Coordinates of C-alpha atoms in Angstrom, one line a residue:
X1 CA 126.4 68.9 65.4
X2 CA 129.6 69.6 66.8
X3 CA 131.8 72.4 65.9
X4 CA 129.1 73.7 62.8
X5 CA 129.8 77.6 64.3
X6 CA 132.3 79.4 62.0
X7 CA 133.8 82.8 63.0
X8 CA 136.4 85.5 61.4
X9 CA 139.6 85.5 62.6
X10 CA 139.7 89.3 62.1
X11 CA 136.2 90.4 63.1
X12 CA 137.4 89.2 66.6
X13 CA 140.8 90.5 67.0
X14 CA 139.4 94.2 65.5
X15 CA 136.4 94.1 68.5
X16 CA 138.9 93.4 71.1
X17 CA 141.5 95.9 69.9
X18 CA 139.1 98.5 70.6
X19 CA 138.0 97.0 73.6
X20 CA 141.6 97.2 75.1
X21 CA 141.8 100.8 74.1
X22 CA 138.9 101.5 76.2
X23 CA 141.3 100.8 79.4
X24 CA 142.3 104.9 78.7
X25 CA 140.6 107.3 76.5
X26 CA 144.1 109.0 76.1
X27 CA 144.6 106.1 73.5
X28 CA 141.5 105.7 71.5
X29 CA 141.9 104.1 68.3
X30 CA 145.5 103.6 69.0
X31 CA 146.0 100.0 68.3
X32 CA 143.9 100.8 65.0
X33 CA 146.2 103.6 64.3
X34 CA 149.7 101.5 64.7
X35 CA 147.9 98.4 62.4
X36 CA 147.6 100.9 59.6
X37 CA 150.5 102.6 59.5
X38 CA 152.6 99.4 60.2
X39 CA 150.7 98.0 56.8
X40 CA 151.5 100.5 55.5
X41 CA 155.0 100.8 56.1
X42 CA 155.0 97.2 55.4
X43 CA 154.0 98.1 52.0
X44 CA 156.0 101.0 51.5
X45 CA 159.4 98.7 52.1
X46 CA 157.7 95.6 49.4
X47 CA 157.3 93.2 52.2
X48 CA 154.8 90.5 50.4
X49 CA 150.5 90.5 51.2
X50 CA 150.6 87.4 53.7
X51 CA 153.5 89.6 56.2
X52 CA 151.4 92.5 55.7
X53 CA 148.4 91.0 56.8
X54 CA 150.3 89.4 59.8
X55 CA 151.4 92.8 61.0
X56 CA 148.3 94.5 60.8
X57 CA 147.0 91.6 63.6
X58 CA 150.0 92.4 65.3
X59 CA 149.7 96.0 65.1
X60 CA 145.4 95.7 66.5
X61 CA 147.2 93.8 69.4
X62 CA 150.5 95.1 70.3
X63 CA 149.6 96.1 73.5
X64 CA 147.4 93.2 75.0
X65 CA 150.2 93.0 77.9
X66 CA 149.7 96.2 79.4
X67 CA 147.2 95.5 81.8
X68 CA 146.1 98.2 84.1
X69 CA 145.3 101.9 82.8
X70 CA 148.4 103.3 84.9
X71 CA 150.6 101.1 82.6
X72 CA 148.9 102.3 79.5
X73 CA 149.4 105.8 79.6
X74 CA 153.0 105.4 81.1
X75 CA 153.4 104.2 77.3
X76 CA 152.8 107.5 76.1
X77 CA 155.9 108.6 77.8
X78 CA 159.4 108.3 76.2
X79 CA 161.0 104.9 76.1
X80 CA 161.5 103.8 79.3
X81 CA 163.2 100.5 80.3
X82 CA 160.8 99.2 81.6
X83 CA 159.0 99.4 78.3
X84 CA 159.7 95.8 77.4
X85 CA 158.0 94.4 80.3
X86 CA 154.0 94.7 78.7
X87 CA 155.3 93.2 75.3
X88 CA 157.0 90.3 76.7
X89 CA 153.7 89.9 79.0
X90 CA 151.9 90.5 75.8
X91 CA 153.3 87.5 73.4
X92 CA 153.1 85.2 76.6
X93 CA 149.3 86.1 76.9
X94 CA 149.3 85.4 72.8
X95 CA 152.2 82.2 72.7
X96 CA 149.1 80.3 74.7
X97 CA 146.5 80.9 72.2
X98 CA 146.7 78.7 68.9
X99 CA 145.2 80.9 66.4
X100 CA 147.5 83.8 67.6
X101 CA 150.9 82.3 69.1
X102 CA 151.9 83.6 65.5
X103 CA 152.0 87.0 66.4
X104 CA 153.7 86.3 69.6
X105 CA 157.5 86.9 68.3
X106 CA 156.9 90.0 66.6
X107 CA 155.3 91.5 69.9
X108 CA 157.2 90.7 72.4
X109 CA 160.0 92.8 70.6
X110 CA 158.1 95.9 69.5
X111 CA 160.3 98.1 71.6
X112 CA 163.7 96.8 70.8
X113 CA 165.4 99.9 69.7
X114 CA 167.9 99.5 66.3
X115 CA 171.0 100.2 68.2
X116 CA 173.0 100.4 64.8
X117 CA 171.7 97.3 63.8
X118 CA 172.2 95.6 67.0
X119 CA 169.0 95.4 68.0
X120 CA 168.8 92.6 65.2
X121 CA 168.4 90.3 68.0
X122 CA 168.1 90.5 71.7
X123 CA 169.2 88.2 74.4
X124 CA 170.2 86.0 71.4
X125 CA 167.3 85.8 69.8
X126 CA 166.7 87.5 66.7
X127 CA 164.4 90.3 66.5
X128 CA 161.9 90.4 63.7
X129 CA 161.8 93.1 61.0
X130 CA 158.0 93.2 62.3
X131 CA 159.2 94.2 65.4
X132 CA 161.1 97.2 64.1
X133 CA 157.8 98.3 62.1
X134 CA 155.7 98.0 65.1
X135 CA 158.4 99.9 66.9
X136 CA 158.1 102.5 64.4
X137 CA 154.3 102.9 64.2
X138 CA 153.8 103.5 67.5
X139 CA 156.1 105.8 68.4
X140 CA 154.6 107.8 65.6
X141 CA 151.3 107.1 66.5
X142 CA 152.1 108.3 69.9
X143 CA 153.7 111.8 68.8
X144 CA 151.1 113.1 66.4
X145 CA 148.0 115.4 67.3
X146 CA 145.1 113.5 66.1
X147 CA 142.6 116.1 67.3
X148 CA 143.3 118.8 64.6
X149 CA 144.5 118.7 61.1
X150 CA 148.0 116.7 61.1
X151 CA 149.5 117.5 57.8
X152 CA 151.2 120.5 58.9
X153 CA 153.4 118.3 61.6
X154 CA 154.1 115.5 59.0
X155 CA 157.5 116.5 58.1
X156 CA 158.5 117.5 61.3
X157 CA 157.8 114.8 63.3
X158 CA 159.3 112.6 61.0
X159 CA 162.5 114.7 60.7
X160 CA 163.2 113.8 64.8
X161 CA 163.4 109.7 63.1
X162 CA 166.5 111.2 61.3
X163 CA 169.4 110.2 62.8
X164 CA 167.8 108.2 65.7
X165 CA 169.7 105.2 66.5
X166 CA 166.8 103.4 67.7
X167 CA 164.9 102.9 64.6
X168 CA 165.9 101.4 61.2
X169 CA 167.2 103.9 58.6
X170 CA 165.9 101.8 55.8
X171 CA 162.1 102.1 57.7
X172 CA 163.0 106.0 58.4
X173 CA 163.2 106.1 54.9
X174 CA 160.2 104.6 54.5
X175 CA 158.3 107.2 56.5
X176 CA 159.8 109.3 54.1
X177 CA 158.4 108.2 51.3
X178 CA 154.7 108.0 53.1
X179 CA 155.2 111.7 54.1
X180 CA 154.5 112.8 50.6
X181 CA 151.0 110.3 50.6
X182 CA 148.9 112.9 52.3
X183 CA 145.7 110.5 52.3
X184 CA 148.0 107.9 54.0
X185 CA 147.9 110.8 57.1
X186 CA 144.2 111.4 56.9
X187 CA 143.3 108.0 56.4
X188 CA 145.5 107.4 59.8
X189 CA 143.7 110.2 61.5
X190 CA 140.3 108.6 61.4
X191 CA 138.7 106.8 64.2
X192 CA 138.4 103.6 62.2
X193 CA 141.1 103.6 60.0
X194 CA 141.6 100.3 59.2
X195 CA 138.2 101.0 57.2
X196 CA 140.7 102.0 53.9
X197 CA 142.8 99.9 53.5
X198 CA 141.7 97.7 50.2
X199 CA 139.8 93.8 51.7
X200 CA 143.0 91.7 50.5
X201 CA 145.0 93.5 53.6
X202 CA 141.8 91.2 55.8
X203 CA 143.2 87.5 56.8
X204 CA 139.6 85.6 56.2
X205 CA 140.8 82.9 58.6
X206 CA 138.0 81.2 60.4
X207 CA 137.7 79.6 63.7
X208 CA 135.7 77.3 64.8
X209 CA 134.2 77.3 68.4
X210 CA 137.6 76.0 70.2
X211 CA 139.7 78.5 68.1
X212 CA 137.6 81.4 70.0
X213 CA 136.9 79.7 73.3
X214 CA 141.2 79.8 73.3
X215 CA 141.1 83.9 72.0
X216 CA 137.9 84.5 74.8
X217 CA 140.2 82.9 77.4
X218 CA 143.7 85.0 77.2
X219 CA 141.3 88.3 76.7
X220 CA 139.7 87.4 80.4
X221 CA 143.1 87.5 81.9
X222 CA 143.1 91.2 80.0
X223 CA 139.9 92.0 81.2
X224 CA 140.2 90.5 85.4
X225 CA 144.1 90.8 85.6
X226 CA 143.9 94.5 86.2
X227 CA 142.7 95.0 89.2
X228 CA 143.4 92.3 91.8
X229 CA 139.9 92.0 93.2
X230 CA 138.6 91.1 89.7
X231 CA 142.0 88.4 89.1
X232 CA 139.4 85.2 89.1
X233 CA 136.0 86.6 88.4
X234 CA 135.8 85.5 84.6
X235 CA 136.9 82.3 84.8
X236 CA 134.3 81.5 88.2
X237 CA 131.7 82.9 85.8
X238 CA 132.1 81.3 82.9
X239 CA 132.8 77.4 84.1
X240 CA 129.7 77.7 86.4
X241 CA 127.6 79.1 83.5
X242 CA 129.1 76.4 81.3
X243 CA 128.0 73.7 83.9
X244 CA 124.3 75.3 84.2
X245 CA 123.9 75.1 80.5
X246 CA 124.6 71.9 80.6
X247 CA 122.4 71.0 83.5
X248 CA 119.5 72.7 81.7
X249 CA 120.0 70.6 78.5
X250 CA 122.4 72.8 76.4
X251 CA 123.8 70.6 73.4
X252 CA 128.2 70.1 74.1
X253 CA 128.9 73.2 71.5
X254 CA 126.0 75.5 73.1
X255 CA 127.8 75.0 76.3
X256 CA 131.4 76.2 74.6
X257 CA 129.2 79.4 73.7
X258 CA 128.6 79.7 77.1
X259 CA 131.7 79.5 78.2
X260 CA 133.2 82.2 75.6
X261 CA 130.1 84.6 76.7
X262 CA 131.6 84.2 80.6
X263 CA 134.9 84.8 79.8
X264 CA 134.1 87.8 77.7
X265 CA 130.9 89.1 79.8
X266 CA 132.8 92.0 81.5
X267 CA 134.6 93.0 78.6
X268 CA 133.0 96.1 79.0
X269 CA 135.0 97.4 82.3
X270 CA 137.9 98.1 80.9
X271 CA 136.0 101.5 80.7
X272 CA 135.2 101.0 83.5
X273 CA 138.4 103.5 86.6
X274 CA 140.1 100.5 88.8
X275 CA 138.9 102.8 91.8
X276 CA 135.6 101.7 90.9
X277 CA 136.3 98.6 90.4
X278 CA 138.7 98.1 93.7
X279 CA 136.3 100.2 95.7
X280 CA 135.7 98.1 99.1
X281 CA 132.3 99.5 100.2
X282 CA 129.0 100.8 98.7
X283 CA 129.2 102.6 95.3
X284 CA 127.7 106.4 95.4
X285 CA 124.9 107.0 92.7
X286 CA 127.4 108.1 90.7
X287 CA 129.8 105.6 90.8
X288 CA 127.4 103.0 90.4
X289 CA 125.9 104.9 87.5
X290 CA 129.4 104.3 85.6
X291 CA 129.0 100.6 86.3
X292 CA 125.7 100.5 84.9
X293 CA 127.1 100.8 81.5
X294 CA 129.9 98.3 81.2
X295 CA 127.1 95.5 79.9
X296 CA 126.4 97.8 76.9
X297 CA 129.9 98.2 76.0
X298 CA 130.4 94.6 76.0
X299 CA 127.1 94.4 73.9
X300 CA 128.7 96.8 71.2
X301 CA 131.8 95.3 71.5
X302 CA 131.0 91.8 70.7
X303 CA 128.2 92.8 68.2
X304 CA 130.9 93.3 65.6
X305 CA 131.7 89.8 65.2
X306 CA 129.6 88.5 63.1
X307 CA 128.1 84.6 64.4
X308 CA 128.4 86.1 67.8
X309 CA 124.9 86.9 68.2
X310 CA 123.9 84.5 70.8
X311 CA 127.0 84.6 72.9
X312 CA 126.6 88.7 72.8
X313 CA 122.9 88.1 74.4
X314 CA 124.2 85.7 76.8
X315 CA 127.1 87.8 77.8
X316 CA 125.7 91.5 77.7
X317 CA 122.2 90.7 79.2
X318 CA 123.2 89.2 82.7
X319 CA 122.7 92.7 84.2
X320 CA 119.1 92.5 82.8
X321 CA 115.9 91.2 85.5
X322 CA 113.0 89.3 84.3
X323 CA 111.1 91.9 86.0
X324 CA 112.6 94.7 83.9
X325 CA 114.1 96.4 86.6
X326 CA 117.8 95.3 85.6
X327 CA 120.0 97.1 83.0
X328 CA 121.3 98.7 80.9
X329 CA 118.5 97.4 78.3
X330 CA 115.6 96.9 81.0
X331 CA 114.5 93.5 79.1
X332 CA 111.7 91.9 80.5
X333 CA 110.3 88.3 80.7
X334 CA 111.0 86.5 77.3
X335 CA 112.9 89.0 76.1
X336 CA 115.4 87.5 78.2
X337 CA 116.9 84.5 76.5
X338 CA 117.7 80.6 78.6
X339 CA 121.8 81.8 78.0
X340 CA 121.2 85.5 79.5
X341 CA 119.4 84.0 82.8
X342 CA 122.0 81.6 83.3
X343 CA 124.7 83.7 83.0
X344 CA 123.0 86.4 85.3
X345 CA 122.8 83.5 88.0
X346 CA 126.4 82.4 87.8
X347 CA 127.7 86.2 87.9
X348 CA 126.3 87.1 90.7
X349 CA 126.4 82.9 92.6
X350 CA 130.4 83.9 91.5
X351 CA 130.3 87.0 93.1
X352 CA 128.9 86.1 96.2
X353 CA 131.0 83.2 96.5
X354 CA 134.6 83.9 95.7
X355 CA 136.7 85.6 98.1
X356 CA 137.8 88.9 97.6
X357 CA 140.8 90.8 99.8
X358 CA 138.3 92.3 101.3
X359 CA 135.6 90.1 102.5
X360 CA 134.9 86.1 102.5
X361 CA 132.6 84.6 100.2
X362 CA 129.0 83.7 102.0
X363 CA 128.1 80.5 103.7
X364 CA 126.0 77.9 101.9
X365 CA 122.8 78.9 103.5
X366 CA 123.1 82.6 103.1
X367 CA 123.6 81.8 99.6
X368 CA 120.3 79.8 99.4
X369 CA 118.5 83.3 100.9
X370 CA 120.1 85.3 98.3
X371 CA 118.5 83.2 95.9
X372 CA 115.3 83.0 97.4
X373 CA 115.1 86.8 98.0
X374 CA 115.4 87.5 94.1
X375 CA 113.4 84.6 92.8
X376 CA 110.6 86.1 94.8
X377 CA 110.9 89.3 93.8
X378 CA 110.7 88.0 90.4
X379 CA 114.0 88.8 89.6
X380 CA 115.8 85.3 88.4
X381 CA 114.6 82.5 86.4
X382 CA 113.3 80.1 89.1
X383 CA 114.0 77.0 86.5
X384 CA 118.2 77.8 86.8
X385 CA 118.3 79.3 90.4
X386 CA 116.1 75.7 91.0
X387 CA 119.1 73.9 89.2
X388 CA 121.8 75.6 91.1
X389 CA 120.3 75.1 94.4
X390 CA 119.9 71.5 94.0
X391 CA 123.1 70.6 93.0
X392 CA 124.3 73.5 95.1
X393 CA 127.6 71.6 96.9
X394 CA 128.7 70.8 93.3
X395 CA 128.5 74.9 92.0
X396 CA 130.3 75.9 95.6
X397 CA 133.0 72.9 95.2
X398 CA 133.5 74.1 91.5
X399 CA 133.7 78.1 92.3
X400 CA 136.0 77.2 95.0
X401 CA 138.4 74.8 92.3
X402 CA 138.4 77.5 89.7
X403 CA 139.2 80.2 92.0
X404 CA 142.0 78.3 93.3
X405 CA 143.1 77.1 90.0
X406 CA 142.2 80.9 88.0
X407 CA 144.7 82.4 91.1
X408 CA 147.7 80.2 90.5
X409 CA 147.4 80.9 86.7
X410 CA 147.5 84.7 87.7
X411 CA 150.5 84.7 90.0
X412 CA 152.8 82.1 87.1
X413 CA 152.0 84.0 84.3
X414 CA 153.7 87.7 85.1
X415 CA 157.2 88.4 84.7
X416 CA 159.3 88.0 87.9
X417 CA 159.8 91.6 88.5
X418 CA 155.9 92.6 88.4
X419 CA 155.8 93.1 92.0
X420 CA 152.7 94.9 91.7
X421 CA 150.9 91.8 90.3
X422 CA 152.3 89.1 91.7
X423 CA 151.7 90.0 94.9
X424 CA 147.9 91.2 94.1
X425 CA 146.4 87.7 94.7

């Protein structure tokens, strides 16, 4: 029965906070870090549960625009102004999603400075008293010493938001008043410490299979759109996985799964360096070793949402060889679920397919020996590789319309001055 599958809302946005902070270790637990202090100053000011609970989604994803790991740790800089640039790309990335174009205002103006009150609206539009709270909690998040005991600092970091014309004296004053909660501090300096706050800051929203098909899709552009050799790979992966599944019998929502687990299958490299990933020959061991772990952090990543059991297998074993000789897991033969072998067949039809900057995608018939080779080493799943080479035109006609159609979604959806990415694909 169509869409029975029900998932939270917040279980999904928390995994893929932390998956965005894997883009630099520099940041770990950052996006968790500015949630709870923006609830938190959020309650300190009396603003009422349901904007509290907005800002803390806000806060887990106030950063989704910054895209490659270069940008990311620019942000622990001072304000630059260019700073605006990753939260206008970041409410663009959430305005197309349904479940979150809510958040979308309050992020694109998280680094609006006060400016005496003037920063009330920019480009007249007005700014949202989210915004300023956001604004706030990460610039504190970004000053404070979370490796060793922070209570010392408290005062005296907040002392240098005295007087600062780019934050609101009434949220200054705010800080102030959390400066004398010292649990507020250590609770903040946890890994996880969203863990505290009491369940009723949690929005229980659920989402049915389109609701997270929508949220799957945006995070692929976060995942491919930061390095340009990846800019298409999702999307090829996941609508040739979807077709499979539906070619081996997959009921219409199955097939949805599908397509979230190939938009979210290499969720895992953002830990993975972009001179890995943009490297144009042969890997070394060692490099390669690095790349042997990306499936595992996308299977920890998505095995916090709970429901997502199946579309974690799919997505996290299509590394894995039916003749245990894949990885990270080394599965072997039935361990190996109909949703992992498909989606182990379109990653790599999709890789050796789609052009890259470097090299053209192979010619029907060497893509027929490719296929061959691994079936007979025992490798793939001859039932799908037997489905893909008999309707073989239809995959390379498909890769070759999502590629085409995944690159013009690339180059309209930055800003007109992100040279760098615009001119990638």
């Amino acid at each position: 029965m169509m869409n029975s599958y029900k998932f939270k809302l917040y279980d999904i946005i928390l995994s893929l906070a932390e998956a965005i902070d894997l883009i630099s270790p520099e940041l770990n637990s950052h996006h968790q870090r500015v949630a709870y202090l923006s609830y938190r100053i959020a309650e300190q000011i009396g603003m009422p549960i349901k904007e509290r609970r907005e800002i803390l989604l806000q806060g887990l994803l106030h950063d989704i625009g910054a895209l490659s790991p270069d940008e990311r740790i620019s942000l622990l800089d001072e304000e630059s102004e260019h700073m605006n640039r990753h939260a206008f790309r970041g409410a663009k990335l959430l305005s197309q999603c349904p479940p979150l174009a809510p958040l979308s205002d309050g992020i694109r103006y998280h680094h609006i400075p006060w400016n005496n009150g003037l920063g009330r609206e920019y480009d007249g539009q007005p700014v949202p008293l989210a915004s300023n709270i956001l604004h706030l909690a990460d610039r504190v998040s970004v000053y404070l010493h979370f490796s060793q005991n922070i209570l010392p600092e408290i005062s005296e970091m907040i002392s240098k938001f005295h007087g600062d014309q780019k934050f609101s004296p009434i949220l200054v004053k705010a800080l102030d008043g959390l400066a004398k909660k010292e649990y507020i501090w250590l609770e903040m300096s946890d890994s996880e410490p969203l863990t505290f706050l009491p369940e009723s800051a949690v929005i229980l929203t659920d989402l049915d299979i389109d609701g997270v098909l929508s949220i799957a899709k945006i995070f692929s552009y976060v995942i491919d759109y930061r390095s340009r050799f990846t800019a298409t790979h999702s999307a090829g992966v996941a609508h040739i996985a979807e077709m499979l599944a539906s070619f081996a019998g997959m009921s219409g929502e199955e097939c949805k799964m599908m397509l979230v687990a190939g938009y979210l299958h290499d969720l895992g490299k953002l830990a993975v360096k972009n001179a890995i990933l943009e490297k144009p020959g042969k890997l070394n061991v060692r490099e390669f070793s690095v790349i042997r772990g990306h499936t595992f952090y996308t299977y920890r990543l998505l095995n916090k949402i709970h429901g997502f059991s199946a579309i974690n297998q799919w997505a996290s074993f299509h590394h894995e060889r039916l003749n245990g000789e894949g990885y990270p897991f080394h599965l072997k033969g039935e361990q190996i679920p109909l949703g992992s072998r498909i989606m182990t067949i379109a990653d790599i039809f999709n890789a050796i397919t789609e052009h890259r900057p470097y090299r053209k995608g192979m010619e029907k018939q060497d893509i027929i020996n490719v296929f061959k080779e691994l079936t007979e080493k025992g490798e793939l799943c001859t039932h799908v590789v037997d489905i893909l080479l008999d309707n073989l035109d239809l995959f390379i006609k498909l890769c070759y319309e999502t590629q085409r159609k995944a690159s013009e979604e690339y180059k309209s959806f930055f800003l007109p001055d992100d040279k760098d990415y615009v001119n990638a694909v």
